[in-house]
């Protein structure tokens, strides 16, 4: 039976840290679906369509990865699609509390869920979408931190 996992996130925008988690996750699972969350409550820099298109562009060469929008509760999506595995990335200690809370809450709502954590690689441990947005908003060069199509998109979004 195919092992299918989802990797949910905001991806505002997708970074090389996310890419590292995706590439490593794609070697563990037969199919990995990246779920780009709509995030009504968050003021994102990029719209859901833009975030989705950047993730698609960045992952188009990875065969067993596909991309979808998450516009409902994660557990509802998982139940509906009969998926049990959730992939998340862990950077410094600061990620731990939030990730632990999410994983425990999700397994309370849907006990069959297994959340799998991939530890950040050393070079991405301090890389986040918010740092990338900040650097880019002041005209800084983010080409070492994000996939090419994201760097190009960010240039169009500078104030
Ligand atoms: P969310 O708003 O759900 O936290 P993000 O897009 O910020 O969405 O992150 C999605 C997941 O990717 C989270 O599990 C986050 O910890 C992880 N992640 C983000 N950046 C990195 C990185 N540099 N290295 C490893 N994991 C990361």
CSV table of C-alpha atoms and ligand atoms in Angstrom, one decimal:
chain,number,residue,atom,x,y,z
A,1,UNK,CA,0.0,0.0,0.0
A,2,UNK,CA,1.2,3.5,-0.9
A,3,UNK,CA,2.4,5.6,2.1
A,4,UNK,CA,0.8,9.0,1.6
A,5,UNK,CA,1.6,12.1,3.6
A,6,UNK,CA,0.6,15.8,3.6
A,7,UNK,CA,2.9,18.7,4.5
A,8,UNK,CA,0.6,21.6,5.6
A,9,UNK,CA,1.8,25.2,6.0
A,10,UNK,CA,1.3,28.8,5.0
A,11,UNK,CA,4.3,29.0,2.6
A,12,UNK,CA,4.2,32.8,2.6
A,13,UNK,CA,6.5,32.3,0.6
A,14,UNK,CA,8.0,28.8,0.3
A,15,UNK,CA,11.7,28.9,1.3
A,16,UNK,CA,14.7,26.6,0.8
A,17,UNK,CA,14.1,25.4,4.4
A,18,UNK,CA,10.6,24.1,3.3
A,19,UNK,CA,12.2,22.7,0.1
A,20,UNK,CA,14.7,20.7,2.3
A,21,UNK,CA,11.8,19.2,4.3
A,22,UNK,CA,9.9,18.5,1.1
A,23,UNK,CA,12.8,16.7,-0.7
A,24,UNK,CA,13.6,14.6,2.4
A,25,UNK,CA,9.9,13.8,3.0
A,26,UNK,CA,9.5,12.8,-0.6
A,27,UNK,CA,12.1,10.1,-0.1
A,28,UNK,CA,10.3,8.7,2.9
A,29,UNK,CA,6.8,8.7,1.5
A,30,UNK,CA,5.5,7.4,-1.8
A,31,UNK,CA,3.3,10.4,-2.3
A,32,UNK,CA,3.7,13.8,-0.6
A,33,UNK,CA,0.9,16.4,-0.9
A,34,UNK,CA,1.9,20.0,0.0
A,35,UNK,CA,-1.2,21.7,1.5
A,36,UNK,CA,-1.1,25.4,1.2
A,37,UNK,CA,-3.4,26.8,3.9
A,38,UNK,CA,-5.8,29.7,3.0
A,39,UNK,CA,-5.3,31.3,6.4
A,40,UNK,CA,-8.2,33.6,6.7
A,41,UNK,CA,-7.0,34.9,10.1
A,42,UNK,CA,-3.5,35.7,8.9
A,43,UNK,CA,-2.5,38.8,6.9
A,44,UNK,CA,-0.4,37.1,4.3
A,45,UNK,CA,1.9,39.0,1.9
A,46,UNK,CA,0.9,36.7,-1.0
A,47,UNK,CA,-2.6,35.6,-1.9
A,48,UNK,CA,-3.5,31.9,-1.8
A,49,UNK,CA,-3.2,31.7,-5.6
A,50,UNK,CA,0.3,33.2,-5.5
A,51,UNK,CA,1.5,31.0,-2.7
A,52,UNK,CA,0.1,27.9,-4.5
A,53,UNK,CA,1.7,28.9,-7.8
A,54,UNK,CA,5.1,29.5,-6.1
A,55,UNK,CA,5.0,26.0,-4.4
A,56,UNK,CA,4.0,24.4,-7.7
A,57,UNK,CA,6.8,26.1,-9.6
A,58,UNK,CA,9.4,25.2,-6.9
A,59,UNK,CA,8.4,21.5,-6.7
A,60,UNK,CA,7.6,20.7,-10.4
A,61,UNK,CA,10.7,18.5,-10.8
A,62,UNK,CA,9.9,16.3,-7.8
A,63,UNK,CA,7.8,13.5,-9.2
A,64,UNK,CA,6.0,12.2,-6.2
A,65,UNK,CA,5.0,15.6,-4.9
A,66,UNK,CA,1.8,17.3,-5.6
A,67,UNK,CA,0.2,20.6,-4.3
A,68,UNK,CA,-3.3,21.4,-3.1
A,69,UNK,CA,-5.2,24.2,-1.2
A,70,UNK,CA,-6.2,23.6,2.4
A,71,UNK,CA,-9.4,25.6,3.1
A,72,UNK,CA,-10.7,23.5,5.9
A,73,UNK,CA,-9.5,22.0,9.2
A,74,UNK,CA,-6.6,19.7,8.6
A,75,UNK,CA,-8.2,16.8,10.3
A,76,UNK,CA,-11.3,17.2,8.0
A,77,UNK,CA,-9.0,17.1,4.9
A,78,UNK,CA,-7.2,14.0,6.2
A,79,UNK,CA,-10.5,12.1,7.0
A,80,UNK,CA,-12.0,13.0,3.7
A,81,UNK,CA,-8.9,11.8,1.7
A,82,UNK,CA,-8.2,8.9,4.0
A,83,UNK,CA,-4.6,10.1,4.8
A,84,UNK,CA,-2.9,9.4,8.2
A,85,UNK,CA,0.5,11.0,8.0
A,86,UNK,CA,1.3,14.6,8.5
A,87,UNK,CA,4.8,15.9,7.9
A,88,UNK,CA,6.1,19.0,9.7
A,89,UNK,CA,9.6,20.6,10.0
A,90,UNK,CA,11.3,21.5,13.3
A,91,UNK,CA,13.9,24.2,13.5
A,92,UNK,CA,15.1,25.6,16.8
A,93,UNK,CA,13.6,24.9,20.2
A,94,UNK,CA,11.2,27.7,19.5
A,95,UNK,CA,9.1,25.6,17.1
A,96,UNK,CA,8.7,22.8,19.6
A,97,UNK,CA,5.8,24.1,21.8
A,98,UNK,CA,3.6,25.1,18.9
A,99,UNK,CA,4.3,21.9,16.9
A,100,UNK,CA,3.7,19.7,20.0
A,101,UNK,CA,0.4,21.5,20.7
A,102,UNK,CA,-0.8,21.1,17.0
A,103,UNK,CA,0.2,17.4,16.8
A,104,UNK,CA,-1.5,16.5,20.1
A,105,UNK,CA,-4.6,18.5,19.3
A,106,UNK,CA,-4.9,16.8,15.8
A,107,UNK,CA,-4.4,13.4,17.3
A,108,UNK,CA,-7.1,14.2,19.9
A,109,UNK,CA,-9.5,15.1,17.0
A,110,UNK,CA,-8.4,12.1,14.8
A,111,UNK,CA,-6.4,9.5,16.8
A,112,UNK,CA,-5.2,7.7,13.6
A,113,UNK,CA,-3.1,10.6,12.7
A,114,UNK,CA,0.7,10.3,13.0
A,115,UNK,CA,2.7,13.5,12.8
A,116,UNK,CA,6.2,13.0,11.5
A,117,UNK,CA,8.9,15.7,12.2
A,118,UNK,CA,11.9,16.3,10.0
A,119,UNK,CA,14.7,18.2,11.8
A,120,UNK,CA,15.9,21.2,9.9
A,121,UNK,CA,19.3,20.9,8.2
A,122,UNK,CA,22.0,23.0,9.8
A,123,UNK,CA,22.0,25.7,7.1
A,124,UNK,CA,18.2,26.3,7.3
A,125,UNK,CA,17.8,26.3,11.0
A,126,UNK,CA,17.2,30.1,11.2
A,127,UNK,CA,15.4,30.5,7.9
A,128,UNK,CA,11.8,31.5,7.9
A,129,UNK,CA,9.2,33.0,5.5
A,130,UNK,CA,9.0,36.1,7.8
A,131,UNK,CA,12.8,36.7,7.6
A,132,UNK,CA,12.7,36.4,3.8
A,133,UNK,CA,9.8,38.9,3.6
A,134,UNK,CA,11.6,41.3,5.9
A,135,UNK,CA,14.9,41.1,3.9
A,136,UNK,CA,13.1,41.5,0.6
A,137,UNK,CA,11.0,44.4,1.7
A,138,UNK,CA,14.2,46.4,2.2
A,139,UNK,CA,15.6,45.4,-1.2
A,140,UNK,CA,18.0,42.7,0.2
A,141,UNK,CA,19.1,39.8,-1.8
A,142,UNK,CA,17.1,36.6,-0.9
A,143,UNK,CA,18.4,34.4,-3.8
A,144,UNK,CA,20.2,32.1,-1.4
A,145,UNK,CA,17.1,31.6,0.8
A,146,UNK,CA,14.3,30.8,-1.7
A,147,UNK,CA,13.7,28.9,-4.9
A,148,UNK,CA,14.4,31.0,-8.1
A,149,UNK,CA,10.7,31.6,-9.0
A,150,UNK,CA,10.1,32.9,-5.5
A,151,UNK,CA,13.0,35.3,-5.7
A,152,UNK,CA,11.6,36.7,-8.9
A,153,UNK,CA,8.1,37.1,-7.5
A,154,UNK,CA,9.5,38.8,-4.4
A,155,UNK,CA,11.2,41.5,-6.5
A,156,UNK,CA,7.8,42.5,-7.9
A,157,UNK,CA,6.5,42.9,-4.4
A,158,UNK,CA,9.0,45.4,-3.0
A,159,UNK,CA,7.7,48.7,-1.7
B,1,LIG,P1,2.7,27.4,9.6
B,1,LIG,O1,2.1,28.8,9.5
B,1,LIG,O2,1.8,26.3,9.5
B,1,LIG,O3,3.8,27.3,10.6
B,1,LIG,P2,4.9,27.6,7.7
B,1,LIG,O4,4.8,27.8,6.2
B,1,LIG,O5,5.6,28.8,8.4
B,1,LIG,O6,3.5,27.3,8.1
B,1,LIG,O7,5.8,26.3,8.0
B,1,LIG,C1,5.3,25.0,7.6
B,1,LIG,C2,6.2,24.0,8.4
B,1,LIG,O8,7.5,24.0,7.9
B,1,LIG,C3,6.3,24.1,9.9
B,1,LIG,O9,6.3,22.8,10.4
B,1,LIG,C4,7.6,24.8,10.1
B,1,LIG,O10,8.1,24.5,11.3
B,1,LIG,C5,8.4,24.2,9.0
B,1,LIG,N1,9.5,25.0,8.6
B,1,LIG,C6,9.5,26.3,8.2
B,1,LIG,N2,10.8,26.7,7.9
B,1,LIG,C7,11.6,25.7,8.1
B,1,LIG,C8,13.0,25.5,8.0
B,1,LIG,N3,13.9,26.5,7.7
B,1,LIG,N4,13.5,24.2,8.3
B,1,LIG,C9,12.7,23.2,8.6
B,1,LIG,N5,11.4,23.4,8.8
B,1,LIG,C10,10.8,24.6,8.5
